CSV table of C-alpha atoms and ligand atoms in Angstrom, one decimal:
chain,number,residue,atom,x,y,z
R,1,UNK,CA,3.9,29.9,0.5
R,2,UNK,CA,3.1,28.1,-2.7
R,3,UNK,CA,1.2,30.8,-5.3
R,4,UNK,CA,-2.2,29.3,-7.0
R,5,UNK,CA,-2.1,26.2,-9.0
R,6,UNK,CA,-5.0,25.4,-11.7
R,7,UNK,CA,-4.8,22.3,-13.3
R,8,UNK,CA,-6.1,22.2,-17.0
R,9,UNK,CA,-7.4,18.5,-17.4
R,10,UNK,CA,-10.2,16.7,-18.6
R,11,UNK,CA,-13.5,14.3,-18.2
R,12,UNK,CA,-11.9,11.3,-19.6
R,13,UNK,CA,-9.3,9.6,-18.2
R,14,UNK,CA,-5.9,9.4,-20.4
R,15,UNK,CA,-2.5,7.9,-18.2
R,16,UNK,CA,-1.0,11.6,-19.1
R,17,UNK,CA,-3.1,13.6,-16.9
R,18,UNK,CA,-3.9,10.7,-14.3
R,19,UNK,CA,0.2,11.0,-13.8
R,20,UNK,CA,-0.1,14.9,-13.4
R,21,UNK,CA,-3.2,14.4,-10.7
R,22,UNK,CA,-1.4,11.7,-9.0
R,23,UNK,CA,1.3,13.8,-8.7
R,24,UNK,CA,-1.0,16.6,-7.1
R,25,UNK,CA,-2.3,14.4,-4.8
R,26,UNK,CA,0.6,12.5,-3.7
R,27,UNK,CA,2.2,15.8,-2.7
R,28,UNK,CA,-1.6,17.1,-1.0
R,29,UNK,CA,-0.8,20.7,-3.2
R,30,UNK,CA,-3.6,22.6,-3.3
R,31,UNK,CA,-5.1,23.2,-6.4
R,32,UNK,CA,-8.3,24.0,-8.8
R,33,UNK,CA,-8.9,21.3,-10.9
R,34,UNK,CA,-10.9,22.8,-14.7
R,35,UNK,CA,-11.7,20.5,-17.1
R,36,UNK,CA,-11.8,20.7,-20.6
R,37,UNK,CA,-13.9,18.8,-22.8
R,38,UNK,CA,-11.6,17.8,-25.4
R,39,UNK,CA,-14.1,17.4,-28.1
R,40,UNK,CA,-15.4,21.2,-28.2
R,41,UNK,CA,-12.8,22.8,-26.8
R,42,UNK,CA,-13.5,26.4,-25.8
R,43,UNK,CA,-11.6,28.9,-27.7
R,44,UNK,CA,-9.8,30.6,-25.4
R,45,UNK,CA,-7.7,27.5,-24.1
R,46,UNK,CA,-5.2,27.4,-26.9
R,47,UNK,CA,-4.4,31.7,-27.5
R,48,UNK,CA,-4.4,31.5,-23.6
R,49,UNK,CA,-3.1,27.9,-21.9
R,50,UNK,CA,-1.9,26.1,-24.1
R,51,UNK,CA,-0.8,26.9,-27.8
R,52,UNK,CA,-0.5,22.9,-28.3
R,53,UNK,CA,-4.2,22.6,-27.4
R,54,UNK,CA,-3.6,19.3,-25.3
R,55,UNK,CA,-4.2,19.1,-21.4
R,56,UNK,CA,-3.2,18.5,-19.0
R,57,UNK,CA,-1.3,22.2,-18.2
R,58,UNK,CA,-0.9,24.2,-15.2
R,59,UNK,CA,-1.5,27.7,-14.5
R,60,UNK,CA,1.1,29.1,-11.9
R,61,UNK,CA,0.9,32.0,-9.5
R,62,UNK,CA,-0.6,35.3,-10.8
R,63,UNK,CA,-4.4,36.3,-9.4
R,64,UNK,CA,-6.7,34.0,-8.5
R,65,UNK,CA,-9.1,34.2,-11.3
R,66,UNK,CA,-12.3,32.0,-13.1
R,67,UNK,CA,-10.3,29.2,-14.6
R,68,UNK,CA,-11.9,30.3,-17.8
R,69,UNK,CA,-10.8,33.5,-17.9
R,70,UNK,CA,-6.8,32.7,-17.6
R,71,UNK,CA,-5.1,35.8,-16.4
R,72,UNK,CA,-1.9,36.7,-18.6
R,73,UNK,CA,0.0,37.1,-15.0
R,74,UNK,CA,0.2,33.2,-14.3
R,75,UNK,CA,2.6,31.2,-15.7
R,76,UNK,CA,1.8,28.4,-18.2
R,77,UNK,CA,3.5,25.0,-17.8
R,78,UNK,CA,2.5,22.3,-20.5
R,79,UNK,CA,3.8,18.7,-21.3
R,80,UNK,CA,2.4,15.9,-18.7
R,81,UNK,CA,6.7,14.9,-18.0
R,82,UNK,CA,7.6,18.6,-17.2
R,83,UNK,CA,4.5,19.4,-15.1
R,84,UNK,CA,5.2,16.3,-12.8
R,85,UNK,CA,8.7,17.6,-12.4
R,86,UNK,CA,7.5,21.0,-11.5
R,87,UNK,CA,5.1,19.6,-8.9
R,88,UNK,CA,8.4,17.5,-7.6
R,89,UNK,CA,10.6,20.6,-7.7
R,90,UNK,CA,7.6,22.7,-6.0
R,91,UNK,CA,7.0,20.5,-2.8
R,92,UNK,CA,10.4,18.7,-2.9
R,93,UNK,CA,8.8,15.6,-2.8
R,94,UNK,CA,8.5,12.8,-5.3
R,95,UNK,CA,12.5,12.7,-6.5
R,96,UNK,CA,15.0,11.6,-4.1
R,97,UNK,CA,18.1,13.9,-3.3
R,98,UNK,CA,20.8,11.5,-4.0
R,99,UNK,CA,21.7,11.5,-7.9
R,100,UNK,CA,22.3,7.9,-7.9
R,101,UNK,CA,18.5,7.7,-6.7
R,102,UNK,CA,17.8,10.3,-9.2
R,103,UNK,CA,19.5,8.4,-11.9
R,104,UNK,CA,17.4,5.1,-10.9
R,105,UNK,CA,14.0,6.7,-10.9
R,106,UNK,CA,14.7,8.2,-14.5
R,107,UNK,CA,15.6,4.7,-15.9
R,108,UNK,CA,12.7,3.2,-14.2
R,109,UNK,CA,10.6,6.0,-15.8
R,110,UNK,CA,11.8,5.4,-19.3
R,111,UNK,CA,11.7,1.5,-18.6
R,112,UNK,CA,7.9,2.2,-18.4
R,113,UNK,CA,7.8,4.1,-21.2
R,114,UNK,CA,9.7,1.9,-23.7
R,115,UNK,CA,8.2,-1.0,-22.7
R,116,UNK,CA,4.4,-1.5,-20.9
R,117,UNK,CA,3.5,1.6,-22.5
R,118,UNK,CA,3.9,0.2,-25.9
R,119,UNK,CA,2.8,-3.0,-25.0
R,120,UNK,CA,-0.5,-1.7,-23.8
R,121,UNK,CA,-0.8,0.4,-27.2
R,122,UNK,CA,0.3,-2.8,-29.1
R,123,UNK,CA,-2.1,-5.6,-27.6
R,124,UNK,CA,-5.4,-3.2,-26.7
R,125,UNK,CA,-5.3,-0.8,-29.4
R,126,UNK,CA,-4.0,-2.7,-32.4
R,127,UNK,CA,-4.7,-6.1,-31.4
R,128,UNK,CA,-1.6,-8.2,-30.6
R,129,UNK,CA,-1.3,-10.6,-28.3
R,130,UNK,CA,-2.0,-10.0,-24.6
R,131,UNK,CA,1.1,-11.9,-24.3
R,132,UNK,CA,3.1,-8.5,-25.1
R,133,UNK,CA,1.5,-7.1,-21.9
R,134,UNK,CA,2.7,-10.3,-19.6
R,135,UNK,CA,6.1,-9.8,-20.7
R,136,UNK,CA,6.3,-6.0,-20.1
R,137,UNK,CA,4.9,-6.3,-16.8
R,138,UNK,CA,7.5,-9.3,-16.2
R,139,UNK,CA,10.4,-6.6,-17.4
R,140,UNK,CA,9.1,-3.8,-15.0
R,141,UNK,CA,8.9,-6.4,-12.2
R,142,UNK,CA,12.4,-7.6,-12.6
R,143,UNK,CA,13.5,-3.6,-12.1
R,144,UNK,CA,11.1,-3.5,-8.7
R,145,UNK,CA,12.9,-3.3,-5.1
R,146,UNK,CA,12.2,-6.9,-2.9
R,147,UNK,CA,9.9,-4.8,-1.1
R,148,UNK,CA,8.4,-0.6,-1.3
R,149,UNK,CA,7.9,1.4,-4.4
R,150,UNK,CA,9.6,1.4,-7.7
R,151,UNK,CA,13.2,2.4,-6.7
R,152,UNK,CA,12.6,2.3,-2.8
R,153,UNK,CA,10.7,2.9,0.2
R,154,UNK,CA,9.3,6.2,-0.7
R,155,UNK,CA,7.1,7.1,-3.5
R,156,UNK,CA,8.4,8.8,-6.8
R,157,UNK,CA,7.6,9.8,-10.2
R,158,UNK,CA,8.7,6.4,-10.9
R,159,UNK,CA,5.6,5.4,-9.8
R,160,UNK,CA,3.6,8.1,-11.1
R,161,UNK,CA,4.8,7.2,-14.5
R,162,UNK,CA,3.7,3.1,-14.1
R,163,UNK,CA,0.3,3.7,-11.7
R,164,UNK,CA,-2.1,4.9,-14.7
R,165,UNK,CA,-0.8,1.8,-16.5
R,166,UNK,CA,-1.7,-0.6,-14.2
R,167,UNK,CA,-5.1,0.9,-13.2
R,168,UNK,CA,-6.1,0.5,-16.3
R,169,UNK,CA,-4.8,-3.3,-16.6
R,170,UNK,CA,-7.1,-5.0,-14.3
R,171,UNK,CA,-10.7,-3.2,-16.4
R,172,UNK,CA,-9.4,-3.7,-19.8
R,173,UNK,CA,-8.1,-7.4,-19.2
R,174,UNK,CA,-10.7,-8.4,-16.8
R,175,UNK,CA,-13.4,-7.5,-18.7
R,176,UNK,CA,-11.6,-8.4,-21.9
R,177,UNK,CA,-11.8,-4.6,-23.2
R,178,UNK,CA,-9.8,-4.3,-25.8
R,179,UNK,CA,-8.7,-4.7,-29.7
R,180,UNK,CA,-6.7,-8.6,-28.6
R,181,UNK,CA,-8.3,-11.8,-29.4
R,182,UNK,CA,-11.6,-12.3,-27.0
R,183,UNK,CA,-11.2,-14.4,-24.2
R,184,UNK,CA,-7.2,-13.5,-23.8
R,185,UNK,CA,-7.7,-10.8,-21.2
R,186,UNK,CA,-9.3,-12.3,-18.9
R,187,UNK,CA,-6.7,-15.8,-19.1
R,188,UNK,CA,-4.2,-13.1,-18.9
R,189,UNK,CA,-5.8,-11.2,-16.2
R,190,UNK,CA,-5.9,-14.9,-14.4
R,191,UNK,CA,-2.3,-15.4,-14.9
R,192,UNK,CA,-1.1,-12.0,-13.0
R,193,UNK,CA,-3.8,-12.9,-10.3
R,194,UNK,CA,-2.5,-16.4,-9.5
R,195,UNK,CA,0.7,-17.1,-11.0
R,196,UNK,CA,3.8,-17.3,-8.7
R,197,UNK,CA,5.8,-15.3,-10.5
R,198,UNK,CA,3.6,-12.4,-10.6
R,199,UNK,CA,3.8,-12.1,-6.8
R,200,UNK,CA,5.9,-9.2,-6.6
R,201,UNK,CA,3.6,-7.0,-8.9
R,202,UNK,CA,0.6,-8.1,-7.2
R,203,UNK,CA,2.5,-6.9,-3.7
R,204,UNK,CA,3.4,-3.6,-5.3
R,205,UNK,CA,-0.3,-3.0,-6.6
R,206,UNK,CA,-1.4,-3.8,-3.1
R,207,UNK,CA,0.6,-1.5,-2.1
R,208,UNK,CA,0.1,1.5,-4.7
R,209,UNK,CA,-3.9,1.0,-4.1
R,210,UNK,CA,-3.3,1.2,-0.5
R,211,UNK,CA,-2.8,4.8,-1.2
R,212,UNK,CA,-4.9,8.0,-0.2
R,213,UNK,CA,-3.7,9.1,-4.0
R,214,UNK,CA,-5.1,6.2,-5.9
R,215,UNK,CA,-8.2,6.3,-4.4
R,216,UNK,CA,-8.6,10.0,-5.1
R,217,UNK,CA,-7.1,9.2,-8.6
R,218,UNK,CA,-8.9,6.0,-10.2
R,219,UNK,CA,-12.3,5.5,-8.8
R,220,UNK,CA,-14.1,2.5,-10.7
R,221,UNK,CA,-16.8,4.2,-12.8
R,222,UNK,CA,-14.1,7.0,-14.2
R,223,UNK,CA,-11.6,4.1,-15.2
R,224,UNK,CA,-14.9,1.9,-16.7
R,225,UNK,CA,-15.4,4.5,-18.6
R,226,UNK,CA,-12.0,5.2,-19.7
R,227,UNK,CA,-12.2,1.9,-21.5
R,228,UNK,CA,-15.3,2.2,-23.0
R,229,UNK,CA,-14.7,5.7,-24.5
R,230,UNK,CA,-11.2,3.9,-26.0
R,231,UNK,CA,-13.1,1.1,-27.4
R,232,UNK,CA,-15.7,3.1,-29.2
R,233,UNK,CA,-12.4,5.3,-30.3
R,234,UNK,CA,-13.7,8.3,-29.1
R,235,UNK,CA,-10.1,9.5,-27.5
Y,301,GSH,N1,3.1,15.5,-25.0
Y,301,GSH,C1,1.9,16.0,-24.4
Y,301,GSH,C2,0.7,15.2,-25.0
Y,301,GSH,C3,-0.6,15.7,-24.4
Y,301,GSH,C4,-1.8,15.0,-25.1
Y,301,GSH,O1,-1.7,14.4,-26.1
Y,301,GSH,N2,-3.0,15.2,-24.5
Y,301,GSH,C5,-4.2,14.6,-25.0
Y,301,GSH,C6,-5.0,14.0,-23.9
Y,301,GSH,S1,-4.0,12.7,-23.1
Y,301,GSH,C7,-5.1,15.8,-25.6
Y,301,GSH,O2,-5.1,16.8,-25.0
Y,301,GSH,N3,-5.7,15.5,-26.7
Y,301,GSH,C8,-6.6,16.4,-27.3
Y,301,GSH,C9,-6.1,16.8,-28.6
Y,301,GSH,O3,-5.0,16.4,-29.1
Y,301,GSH,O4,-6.9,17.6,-29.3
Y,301,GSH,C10,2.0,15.7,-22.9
Y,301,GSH,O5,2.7,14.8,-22.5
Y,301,GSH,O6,1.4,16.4,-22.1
């Protein structure tokens, strides 16, 4: 039987520990979710969770205690990429068996993080052209299967790394959050709604949001508010 799990998150939404809760609740563990509010943090989360301060973390097996009162008998597992393999390596879900699988779901995963997440950082934070965002959603759609997830029918942390991405896509450009020049999100926003050769990514989004784990995951009013707390630069 799988020992106590306490997730260590927080109010806000950030793609890091949207890919650890996605991963929680693609694999239905069970789990006590404790948020930290991550501009007073209390004091006890650093000496006793985490020494890096950040969330998300997990507290493993030990008593089940108050999540504010960490007992010294669970283990501590920190950094959003190694928390998402621990949840894999828990259930056995969420990584294929075969290593040439394996191998595909890593390159998609660093695929994502070499190019969409730096395009995001690039056109909504610093304000470049939305165009950088078209063109790294064109790369990751050019790795997609014809049809399924990321690497194949089932659902892996290939995904998990590229879902918080695109959940955020449709708010920020839609309602043209963001640090690029006013009026491109929502062309852009247009363009991966209508345009032919976005077809595949709208199919896999369809798909992804089809999910019992993105539903859970993103509502609306937590991912509005995502972009408002980024635009007023309070994360
Ligand atoms: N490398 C860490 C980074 C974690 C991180 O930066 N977490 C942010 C929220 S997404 C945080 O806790 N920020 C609060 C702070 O730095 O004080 C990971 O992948 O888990």
């Amino acid at each position: 039987m799988t020992q106590q799990l306490t997730l260590y998150t927080a109010k806000v939404r950030t793609t890091l520990k949207d890919e650890v809760e996605l991963a929680l609740e693609e694999t239905k563990l069970e789990y006590t979710r404790f948020e930290i509010d991550l501009q007073n943090k209390p004091e006890w989360y650093a000496p006793l969770v985490n020494p890096a301060s950040k969330v998300p973390a997990l507290a493993y097996g030990g008593p089940v205690v108050d999540p504010s009162q960490p007992s010294p008998e669970s283990e501590k597992i920190t950094e959003s990429l190694v928390l998402i393999e621990f949840v894999a390596d828990l259930t056995g879900k969420l990584l294929p068996k075969d290593p040439v699988q394996r191998a595909k779901v890593r390159f998609f995963v660093d695929t994502v993080s070499n190019t969409i997440g730096p395009a995001f950082g690039a056109s909504v934070l610093r304000g470049e052209p939305v165009t950088k965002i078209l063109d790294a959603i064109e790369k990751i759609q050019n790795l997609l299967p014809a049809e399924g997830y990321a690497v194949g029918s089932d659902f892996t942390t290939a995904d998990i790394a590229l879902v918080p991405f695109l959940a955020r896509l449709e708010v920020v450009l839609k309602n043209d959050f963001g640090a690029f020049e006013e009026g491109t999100g929502p062309k852009a926003f247009e363009e991966l709604s209508s345009e032919p050769k976005f077809a595949r990514y709208r199919k896999y989004i369809a798909d992804v949001k089809a999910r019992d784990s993105y539903k859970k995951t993103f509502d609306e009013v937590m991912r509005i508010l995502f972009s408002c707390l980024k635009i007023l630069s309070l994360l």
